[in-house]
Amino acid sequence: HELRTPVTSIKGFSETLLDGAMHDTEMMQEFLTIIYNESDRIQNLIEDLLALSKLEGDNFRLVLHKINAKQLVESLTPALQYQAEQKEITFTTDIEDIEIKADKDRLSQVIINLVDNAINYTPEKGKVSLKISKDGKSVKIQVSDTGIGIPEEELPRIFERFYRIDKARSRSSGGTGLGLAIVKHIVEVHDGEIHIDSKVDQGTTITVCLPL
């Protein structure tokens, strides 16, 4: 279903253009924009499916390095800040100067996916924050938002593949429905834990704990 919908859309609008709509400049521009956006959705979905497949493979191995939390977040912030600004969302960070032993690419993916998810589910002019701190023998990564929140009965399903709280909103924002499933797998292969605390119409906080 996740692949069929954008493919059907691309095919339908392409056929309409070939049937004569291409001669209407305004309509052609609109349809080509839709086709581009739908192809972008397919690309994101395929990349996420490949990432999940790799994480679940028997031969998957982490490439562990000592990573400075501040430096890592500084490298990721410009893109995340830009995304937040598109919705007039205030994005803040509070990062302790600590070292984490982890797979740099995978840890980056965890942070990007969590912040991306928070921005997608937070209305305009809301707030999203990222905090990384030392907590005993663990490092705690927290992403909080003032978004739509998650009903309590849906919390157990939040890390399932393709599960969305607000299907229409998630699809319109380009979400694949795989972001949190990928995060959960990455956390688990690092021998870490992930927790979620949420209240409807108040916001959500996702906490990842990784061993130092």
Coordinates of N, CA, C and O in Angstrom, one line a residue, residues 4-171:
R4 N 2.2 1.5 -3.5 CA 1.2 1.5 -4.5 C 0.6 2.9 -4.6 O 0.3 3.4 -5.7
T5 N 0.3 3.6 -3.5 CA -0.3 4.9 -3.5 C 0.5 5.9 -4.4 O -0.1 6.5 -5.3
P6 N 1.8 6.2 -4.1 CA 2.5 7.1 -4.9 C 2.7 6.7 -6.3 O 2.7 7.5 -7.2
V7 N 2.9 5.4 -6.6 CA 3.0 4.9 -7.9 C 1.7 5.2 -8.7 O 1.8 5.6 -9.9
T8 N 0.6 4.9 -8.1 CA -0.7 5.1 -8.8 C -0.9 6.6 -9.1 O -1.3 7.0 -10.2
S9 N -0.4 7.4 -8.2 CA -0.5 8.9 -8.4 C 0.3 9.4 -9.5 O -0.1 10.1 -10.4
I10 N 1.6 8.9 -9.6 CA 2.5 9.3 -10.6 C 2.0 8.8 -12.0 O 2.0 9.6 -13.0
K11 N 1.5 7.6 -12.0 CA 0.9 7.0 -13.3 C -0.3 7.9 -13.8 O -0.4 8.2 -15.0
G12 N -1.2 8.2 -12.8 CA -2.4 8.9 -13.2 C -2.1 10.3 -13.7 O -2.7 10.7 -14.8
F13 N -1.2 11.0 -13.0 CA -0.9 12.4 -13.5 C -0.1 12.4 -14.8 O -0.3 13.3 -15.6
S14 N 0.7 11.4 -14.9 CA 1.5 11.3 -16.2 C 0.6 11.0 -17.4 O 0.7 11.6 -18.4
E15 N -0.4 10.1 -17.2 CA -1.4 9.8 -18.2 C -2.2 11.1 -18.6 O -2.5 11.3 -19.8
T16 N -2.6 11.9 -17.6 CA -3.3 13.1 -17.8 C -2.5 14.1 -18.6 O -3.0 14.7 -19.5
L17 N -1.2 14.2 -18.3 CA -0.4 15.1 -19.1 C -0.3 14.6 -20.5 O -0.3 15.4 -21.5
L18 N -0.1 13.3 -20.7 CA 0.1 12.8 -22.1 C -1.2 12.9 -22.9 O -1.2 13.0 -24.1
D19 N -2.3 12.9 -22.2 CA -3.6 13.1 -22.9 C -4.0 14.5 -23.3 O -5.0 14.8 -23.9
G20 N -3.0 15.4 -23.0 CA -3.2 16.8 -23.4 C -3.0 17.9 -22.4 O -2.9 19.1 -22.8
A21 N -3.0 17.5 -21.1 CA -2.8 18.5 -20.1 C -1.5 19.2 -20.2 O -1.3 20.3 -19.6
M22 N -0.5 18.6 -20.9 CA 0.8 19.2 -21.0 C 0.8 20.6 -21.7 O 1.7 21.4 -21.6
H23 N -0.3 20.8 -22.5 CA -0.4 22.0 -23.3 C -1.0 23.2 -22.4 O -0.9 24.3 -22.8
D24 N -1.4 22.8 -21.2 CA -1.8 23.9 -20.2 C -0.7 24.1 -19.3 O -0.4 23.3 -18.4
T25 N 0.1 25.2 -19.5 CA 1.3 25.4 -18.7 C 1.1 25.4 -17.2 O 1.9 24.7 -16.5
E26 N 0.0 26.0 -16.7 CA -0.2 26.0 -15.3 C -0.5 24.6 -14.8 O 0.0 24.2 -13.7
M27 N -1.4 23.9 -15.5 CA -1.7 22.5 -15.0 C -0.5 21.6 -15.1 O -0.3 20.8 -14.2
M28 N 0.3 21.8 -16.2 CA 1.5 21.0 -16.3 C 2.5 21.2 -15.1 O 3.0 20.3 -14.5
Q29 N 2.6 22.4 -14.7 CA 3.5 22.8 -13.6 C 3.0 22.1 -12.3 O 3.8 21.5 -11.5
E30 N 1.7 22.2 -12.1 CA 1.1 21.6 -10.9 C 1.3 20.1 -10.9 O 1.7 19.5 -9.9
F31 N 1.0 19.4 -12.0 CA 1.1 18.0 -12.1 C 2.5 17.5 -11.9 O 2.8 16.5 -11.3
L32 N 3.5 18.2 -12.6 CA 4.9 17.8 -12.5 C 5.4 17.9 -11.0 O 6.2 17.1 -10.6
T33 N 4.9 18.9 -10.3 CA 5.3 19.1 -8.9 C 4.8 17.9 -8.1 O 5.5 17.4 -7.2
I34 N 3.5 17.5 -8.3 CA 3.0 16.3 -7.6 C 3.8 15.1 -8.0 O 4.1 14.3 -7.1
I35 N 4.1 14.9 -9.2 CA 4.9 13.7 -9.6 C 6.3 13.7 -9.0 O 6.7 12.7 -8.5
Y36 N 6.9 14.9 -8.9 CA 8.2 15.0 -8.2 C 8.1 14.6 -6.8 O 8.9 13.9 -6.2
N37 N 7.1 15.2 -6.1 CA 6.9 14.9 -4.6 C 6.6 13.5 -4.4 O 7.1 12.9 -3.4
E38 N 5.8 12.8 -5.2 CA 5.5 11.4 -5.0 C 6.7 10.5 -5.3 O 6.9 9.5 -4.6
S39 N 7.5 10.9 -6.3 CA 8.7 10.1 -6.5 C 9.7 10.3 -5.4 O 10.4 9.3 -5.0
D40 N 9.7 11.4 -4.8 CA 10.5 11.7 -3.6 C 10.1 10.8 -2.4 O 10.9 10.2 -1.7
R41 N 8.8 10.6 -2.3 CA 8.2 9.7 -1.2 C 8.7 8.3 -1.5 O 9.1 7.6 -0.5
I42 N 8.7 7.9 -2.7 CA 9.1 6.5 -3.0 C 10.6 6.3 -2.7 O 11.0 5.3 -2.1
Q43 N 11.4 7.3 -3.1 CA 12.8 7.2 -2.8 C 13.1 7.1 -1.3 O 13.9 6.3 -0.8
N44 N 12.4 7.9 -0.5 CA 12.6 7.9 1.0 C 12.1 6.6 1.5 O 12.8 6.0 2.4
L45 N 11.0 6.0 1.0 CA 10.5 4.7 1.5 C 11.5 3.6 1.2 O 11.8 2.8 2.0
I46 N 12.1 3.6 0.0 CA 13.0 2.6 -0.4 C 14.3 2.7 0.5 O 14.8 1.7 0.9
E47 N 14.8 3.9 0.7 CA 15.9 4.1 1.5 C 15.7 3.6 3.0 O 16.6 2.9 3.6
D48 N 14.5 3.8 3.5 CA 14.2 3.4 4.8 C 14.0 1.9 4.9 O 14.5 1.2 5.8
L49 N 13.4 1.3 3.9 CA 13.3 -0.2 3.8 C 14.7 -0.9 3.7 O 14.9 -1.9 4.3
L50 N 15.6 -0.3 2.9 CA 16.9 -0.8 2.8 C 17.7 -0.7 4.1 O 18.4 -1.6 4.5
A51 N 17.5 0.4 4.8 CA 18.1 0.6 6.1 C 17.6 -0.4 7.1 O 18.4 -1.0 7.9
L52 N 16.3 -0.7 7.2 CA 15.8 -1.7 8.1 C 16.3 -3.1 7.7 O 16.6 -3.9 8.6
S53 N 16.3 -3.4 6.4 CA 16.8 -4.7 6.0 C 18.2 -4.9 6.4 O 18.6 -6.0 6.9
K54 N 19.0 -3.9 6.3 CA 20.4 -4.0 6.7 C 20.6 -4.2 8.2 O 21.4 -5.0 8.6
L55 N 19.8 -3.5 9.0 CA 19.8 -3.6 10.4 C 19.4 -5.0 10.9 O 19.9 -5.5 11.9
E56 N 18.5 -5.6 10.2 CA 18.0 -6.9 10.6 C 18.8 -8.0 10.0 O 18.5 -9.2 10.3
G57 N 19.7 -7.8 9.1 CA 20.5 -8.8 8.5 C 21.5 -9.5 9.5 O 22.0 -8.9 10.4
D58 N 21.7 -10.8 9.3 CA 22.5 -11.6 10.1 C 24.0 -11.1 10.2 O 24.7 -11.3 11.1
N59 N 24.4 -10.5 9.1 CA 25.8 -10.1 9.0 C 26.0 -8.6 9.3 O 27.1 -8.1 9.1
F60 N 25.0 -8.0 9.9 CA 25.1 -6.6 10.3 C 26.1 -6.4 11.5 O 26.0 -7.1 12.4
R61 N 27.0 -5.5 11.4 CA 27.9 -5.2 12.4 C 28.0 -3.7 12.6 O 28.1 -2.9 11.7
L62 N 28.0 -3.3 13.9 CA 28.2 -1.9 14.2 C 29.7 -1.5 14.0 O 30.6 -2.3 14.2
V63 N 29.9 -0.2 13.6 CA 31.2 0.3 13.5 C 31.3 1.3 14.6 O 30.9 2.5 14.5
L64 N 31.9 0.9 15.7 CA 31.9 1.7 16.9 C 33.1 2.7 16.9 O 34.2 2.4 16.6
H65 N 32.8 4.0 17.4 CA 33.8 5.0 17.5 C 33.5 5.8 18.8 O 32.3 5.8 19.3
K66 N 34.4 6.5 19.3 CA 34.2 7.5 20.4 C 33.7 8.8 19.7 O 34.4 9.4 18.9
I67 N 32.5 9.2 20.0 CA 31.8 10.3 19.4 C 31.6 11.4 20.4 O 31.0 11.2 21.5
N68 N 32.0 12.6 20.1 CA 31.7 13.8 20.9 C 30.3 14.3 20.6 O 30.0 14.6 19.5
A69 N 29.5 14.2 21.6 CA 28.0 14.6 21.5 C 27.8 16.0 20.9 O 27.0 16.2 20.0
K70 N 28.6 16.9 21.4 CA 28.4 18.3 20.9 C 28.8 18.5 19.5 O 28.0 19.1 18.7
Q71 N 29.9 17.9 19.1 CA 30.3 18.0 17.7 C 29.4 17.3 16.7 O 29.1 17.8 15.6
L72 N 28.8 16.1 17.2 CA 27.9 15.4 16.3 C 26.6 16.3 16.1 O 26.2 16.4 14.9
V73 N 26.1 16.8 17.2 CA 24.8 17.6 17.0 C 25.1 18.8 16.2 O 24.2 19.3 15.4
E74 N 26.2 19.5 16.4 CA 26.6 20.7 15.6 C 26.6 20.4 14.1 O 26.2 21.2 13.3
S75 N 27.0 19.2 13.7 CA 27.0 18.8 12.3 C 25.7 18.6 11.8 O 25.4 18.7 10.5
L76 N 24.7 18.2 12.6 CA 23.4 17.9 12.2 C 22.4 19.1 12.3 O 21.4 19.1 11.6
T77 N 22.7 20.0 13.1 CA 21.8 21.1 13.5 C 21.3 21.9 12.3 O 20.1 22.3 12.2
P78 N 22.2 22.4 11.4 CA 21.8 23.2 10.3 C 20.6 22.7 9.5 O 19.6 23.4 9.2
A79 N 20.6 21.4 9.1 CA 19.5 20.8 8.3 C 18.3 20.7 9.2 O 17.2 21.0 8.7
L80 N 18.4 20.3 10.5 CA 17.2 20.2 11.3 C 16.6 21.6 11.6 O 15.4 21.7 11.7
Q81 N 17.5 22.6 11.8 CA 17.0 23.9 12.1 C 16.2 24.5 10.9 O 15.2 25.1 11.0
Y82 N 16.8 24.2 9.7 CA 16.1 24.6 8.4 C 14.7 24.0 8.4 O 13.7 24.7 8.0
Q83 N 14.6 22.7 8.6 CA 13.3 22.0 8.6 C 12.3 22.6 9.6 O 11.2 22.8 9.3
A84 N 12.8 22.9 10.8 CA 11.9 23.5 11.8 C 11.5 24.9 11.4 O 10.3 25.2 11.6
E85 N 12.3 25.7 10.8 CA 12.0 27.0 10.4 C 10.9 27.1 9.3 O 10.1 28.0 9.2
Q86 N 10.8 26.0 8.5 CA 9.8 26.0 7.5 C 8.4 25.9 8.1 O 7.4 26.3 7.5
K87 N 8.3 25.5 9.4 CA 7.0 25.4 10.1 C 6.9 26.5 11.2 O 6.0 26.4 12.1
E88 N 7.9 27.4 11.2 CA 8.0 28.4 12.3 C 8.1 27.7 13.7 O 7.5 28.2 14.7
I89 N 8.8 26.5 13.7 CA 8.9 25.8 15.0 C 10.3 26.2 15.6 O 11.3 26.3 14.9
T90 N 10.2 26.4 16.9 CA 11.5 26.8 17.7 C 12.2 25.5 18.0 O 11.7 24.6 18.7
F91 N 13.4 25.3 17.5 CA 14.2 24.1 17.7 C 15.4 24.5 18.6 O 16.2 25.3 18.2
T92 N 15.5 23.8 19.8 CA 16.6 24.1 20.7 C 17.4 22.9 21.0 O 16.8 21.8 21.0
T93 N 18.6 23.1 21.4 CA 19.5 21.9 21.8 C 20.1 22.2 23.1 O 20.5 23.4 23.4
D94 N 20.4 21.2 23.9 CA 21.1 21.3 25.2 C 22.0 20.0 25.3 O 21.5 18.9 25.7
I95 N 23.2 20.2 24.9 CA 24.1 19.0 24.7 C 25.3 19.1 25.6 O 26.0 20.0 25.6
E96 N 25.4 18.1 26.5 CA 26.6 18.0 27.4 C 27.8 17.6 26.6 O 27.7 16.9 25.6
D97 N 29.0 18.1 27.0 CA 30.2 17.7 26.3 C 30.7 16.4 26.8 O 31.6 16.2 27.6
I98 N 30.1 15.3 26.2 CA 30.4 14.0 26.6 C 30.8 13.1 25.4 O 30.4 13.5 24.3
E99 N 31.5 12.0 25.6 CA 31.8 11.1 24.6 C 30.9 9.8 24.6 O 30.7 9.3 25.7
I100 N 30.5 9.4 23.5 CA 29.6 8.2 23.4 C 30.3 7.2 22.5 O 30.8 7.6 21.4
K101 N 30.3 6.0 22.9 CA 30.9 4.9 22.1 C 29.7 4.3 21.3 O 28.9 3.6 21.8
A102 N 29.7 4.6 20.0 CA 28.6 4.2 19.2 C 29.0 4.2 17.7 O 30.0 4.7 17.4
D103 N 28.1 3.7 16.9 CA 28.2 3.8 15.4 C 27.7 5.2 15.0 O 26.6 5.5 15.2
K104 N 28.7 6.0 14.5 CA 28.4 7.4 14.2 C 27.2 7.6 13.3 O 26.3 8.4 13.5
D105 N 27.2 6.8 12.2 CA 26.2 7.0 11.2 C 24.8 6.6 11.7 O 23.8 7.2 11.5
R106 N 24.8 5.5 12.5 CA 23.5 5.0 13.1 C 23.0 6.0 14.2 O 21.8 6.3 14.3
L107 N 23.9 6.5 15.0 CA 23.5 7.5 16.0 C 23.0 8.7 15.4 O 22.0 9.3 15.9
S108 N 23.6 9.2 14.3 CA 23.1 10.4 13.6 C 21.7 10.1 13.1 O 20.8 11.0 13.1
Q109 N 21.5 8.9 12.6 CA 20.1 8.5 12.1 C 19.1 8.5 13.2 O 18.0 9.0 13.0
V110 N 19.5 8.1 14.4 CA 18.5 8.1 15.5 C 18.1 9.6 15.8 O 16.9 9.9 15.9
I111 N 19.1 10.5 15.9 CA 18.8 11.9 16.2 C 18.0 12.5 15.1 O 17.0 13.2 15.4
I112 N 18.4 12.3 13.9 CA 17.6 12.9 12.7 C 16.2 12.4 12.7 O 15.3 13.2 12.5
N113 N 16.0 11.1 12.8 CA 14.7 10.5 12.7 C 13.8 11.0 13.9 O 12.6 11.3 13.7
L114 N 14.3 11.1 15.1 CA 13.5 11.5 16.2 C 13.1 13.0 16.1 O 12.0 13.4 16.4
V115 N 14.1 13.8 15.7 CA 13.8 15.3 15.6 C 12.8 15.5 14.4 O 11.9 16.3 14.5
D116 N 13.1 14.8 13.3 CA 12.2 14.9 12.1 C 10.8 14.5 12.4 O 9.8 15.2 12.1
N117 N 10.6 13.4 13.2 CA 9.3 13.0 13.6 C 8.6 14.0 14.5 O 7.4 14.3 14.3
A118 N 9.4 14.6 15.4 CA 8.8 15.6 16.3 C 8.3 16.8 15.5 O 7.3 17.3 15.8
I119 N 9.1 17.2 14.6 CA 8.7 18.4 13.7 C 7.5 18.1 12.9 O 6.6 18.9 12.8
N120 N 7.4 16.9 12.4 CA 6.3 16.5 11.5 C 5.0 16.5 12.3 O 3.9 16.8 11.8
Y121 N 5.0 16.2 13.6 CA 3.8 16.0 14.4 C 3.6 17.2 15.3 O 2.8 17.2 16.3
T122 N 4.3 18.3 15.1 CA 4.1 19.5 15.9 C 3.6 20.6 15.0 O 4.1 20.9 14.0
P123 N 2.5 21.3 15.5 CA 1.9 22.3 14.7 C 2.8 23.5 14.5 O 3.8 23.7 15.3
E124 N 2.5 24.4 13.6 CA 3.3 25.6 13.4 C 3.4 26.4 14.7 O 2.5 26.5 15.5
K125 N 4.6 27.0 14.9 CA 4.9 27.9 16.0 C 5.1 27.0 17.3 O 5.1 27.6 18.4
G126 N 5.2 25.7 17.2 CA 5.4 24.9 18.3 C 6.9 24.8 18.7 O 7.7 25.6 18.2
K127 N 7.2 23.9 19.6 CA 8.6 23.8 20.1 C 9.1 22.4 20.0 O 8.3 21.5 20.3
V128 N 10.3 22.2 19.6 CA 11.0 20.9 19.6 C 12.4 21.1 20.2 O 13.1 22.0 19.9
S129 N 12.7 20.2 21.1 CA 14.0 20.3 21.8 C 14.8 19.0 21.8 O 14.2 17.9 21.8
L130 N 16.1 19.0 21.7 CA 17.0 17.9 21.8 C 17.9 18.1 22.9 O 18.6 19.1 23.0
K131 N 18.0 17.1 23.8 CA 18.9 17.1 25.0 C 19.7 15.8 25.0 O 19.1 14.7 24.9
I132 N 21.0 16.0 25.2 CA 21.8 14.8 25.4 C 22.6 15.0 26.7 O 23.3 16.0 26.9
S133 N 22.5 14.1 27.6 CA 23.2 14.2 28.9 C 23.7 12.9 29.4 O 23.2 11.8 29.0
K134 N 24.6 12.9 30.4 CA 25.1 11.7 31.0 C 24.2 11.4 32.2 O 23.8 12.2 33.0
D135 N 23.8 10.1 32.3 CA 22.9 9.6 33.4 C 23.5 8.4 34.0 O 23.2 7.3 33.5
G136 N 24.3 8.5 35.0 CA 25.0 7.3 35.5 C 26.0 6.7 34.5 O 26.9 7.4 34.0
K137 N 25.8 5.5 34.2 CA 26.6 4.8 33.2 C 26.0 4.8 31.8 O 26.4 4.0 30.9
S138 N 25.0 5.6 31.6 CA 24.3 5.7 30.3 C 24.4 7.2 29.8 O 24.6 8.1 30.5
V139 N 24.2 7.3 28.5 CA 23.9 8.6 27.9 C 22.5 8.6 27.5 O 21.9 7.7 27.0
K140 N 21.8 9.8 27.9 CA 20.4 9.9 27.6 C 20.2 10.9 26.5 O 20.7 12.1 26.6
I141 N 19.5 10.5 25.5 CA 19.1 11.3 24.3 C 17.6 11.6 24.4 O 16.8 10.6 24.3
Q142 N 17.2 12.8 24.6 CA 15.8 13.1 24.7 C 15.3 14.1 23.6 O 15.9 15.1 23.5
V143 N 14.2 13.8 23.0 CA 13.6 14.7 22.0 C 12.2 14.9 22.5 O 11.4 14.0 22.6
S144 N 11.9 16.2 22.7 CA 10.6 16.6 23.2 C 9.9 17.6 22.2 O 10.6 18.3 21.6
D145 N 8.6 17.5 22.2 CA 7.9 18.4 21.3 C 6.6 18.8 22.0 O 6.1 18.3 23.0
T146 N 6.0 19.9 21.4 CA 4.7 20.3 21.9 C 3.6 20.0 20.9 O 2.7 20.8 20.6
G147 N 3.7 18.8 20.3 CA 2.9 18.4 19.2 C 1.5 17.8 19.6 O 1.1 18.0 20.7
I148 N 1.0 17.0 18.7 CA -0.4 16.5 18.9 C -0.5 15.4 19.9 O -1.6 15.1 20.4
G149 N 0.7 14.8 20.3 CA 0.6 13.8 21.3 C 0.1 12.4 20.8 O -0.4 12.3 19.6
I150 N 0.2 11.4 21.6 CA -0.2 10.1 21.2 C -1.2 9.5 22.3 O -0.9 9.5 23.5
P151 N -2.3 9.0 21.8 CA -3.3 8.4 22.8 C -2.6 7.2 23.5 O -1.8 6.5 22.9
E152 N -2.9 7.1 24.8 CA -2.3 6.0 25.6 C -2.4 4.6 25.0 O -1.5 3.8 25.0
E153 N -3.6 4.3 24.4 CA -3.8 3.0 23.9 C -3.0 2.7 22.6 O -2.8 1.5 22.2
E154 N -2.4 3.8 22.0 CA -1.6 3.6 20.8 C -0.1 3.5 21.1 O 0.6 3.1 20.2
L155 N 0.3 3.8 22.3 CA 1.7 3.9 22.6 C 2.4 2.5 22.3 O 3.5 2.5 21.8
P156 N 1.8 1.4 22.7 CA 2.5 0.1 22.4 C 2.8 -0.2 21.0 O 3.7 -1.0 20.7
R157 N 2.1 0.5 20.1 CA 2.3 0.2 18.6 C 3.2 1.3 17.9 O 3.4 1.1 16.7
I158 N 3.7 2.2 18.6 CA 4.3 3.4 18.0 C 5.6 3.0 17.2 O 6.0 3.7 16.3
F159 N 6.2 1.9 17.6 CA 7.5 1.5 16.9 C 7.2 0.5 15.8 O 8.2 0.0 15.3
E160 N 6.0 0.2 15.6 CA 5.7 -0.8 14.5 C 5.9 -0.1 13.1 O 5.8 1.1 12.9
R161 N 6.3 -1.0 12.2 CA 6.5 -0.5 10.8 C 5.2 0.1 10.2 O 4.2 -0.5 10.4
F162 N 5.3 1.2 9.6 CA 4.2 1.9 8.9 C 3.1 2.3 9.8 O 2.0 2.7 9.3
Y163 N 3.3 2.3 11.1 CA 2.2 2.7 12.0 C 2.3 4.2 12.1 O 3.4 4.8 12.4
R164 N 1.2 4.9 12.0 CA 1.1 6.4 12.1 C 0.0 6.8 13.0 O -1.1 6.2 12.9
I165 N 0.3 7.8 13.8 CA -0.8 8.3 14.7 C -1.8 9.1 13.8 O -3.0 8.9 14.0
D166 N -1.3 9.9 13.0 CA -2.2 10.7 12.1 C -1.7 10.4 10.7 O -0.8 11.0 10.2
K167 N -2.4 9.5 10.0 CA -2.0 9.0 8.7 C -1.9 10.1 7.7 O -1.0 10.2 6.9
A168 N -2.9 10.9 7.6 CA -3.0 12.0 6.6 C -1.9 13.0 6.8 O -1.2 13.4 5.9
R169 N -1.6 13.4 8.1 CA -0.6 14.4 8.3 C 0.8 13.8 8.1 O 1.6 14.5 7.5
S170 N 1.0 12.6 8.4 CA 2.3 12.0 8.2 C 2.6 11.8 6.8 O 3.7 12.1 6.3
R171 N 1.7 11.4 6.0 CA 1.9 11.2 4.5 C 2.2 12.6 3.9 O 3.0 12.7 3.0

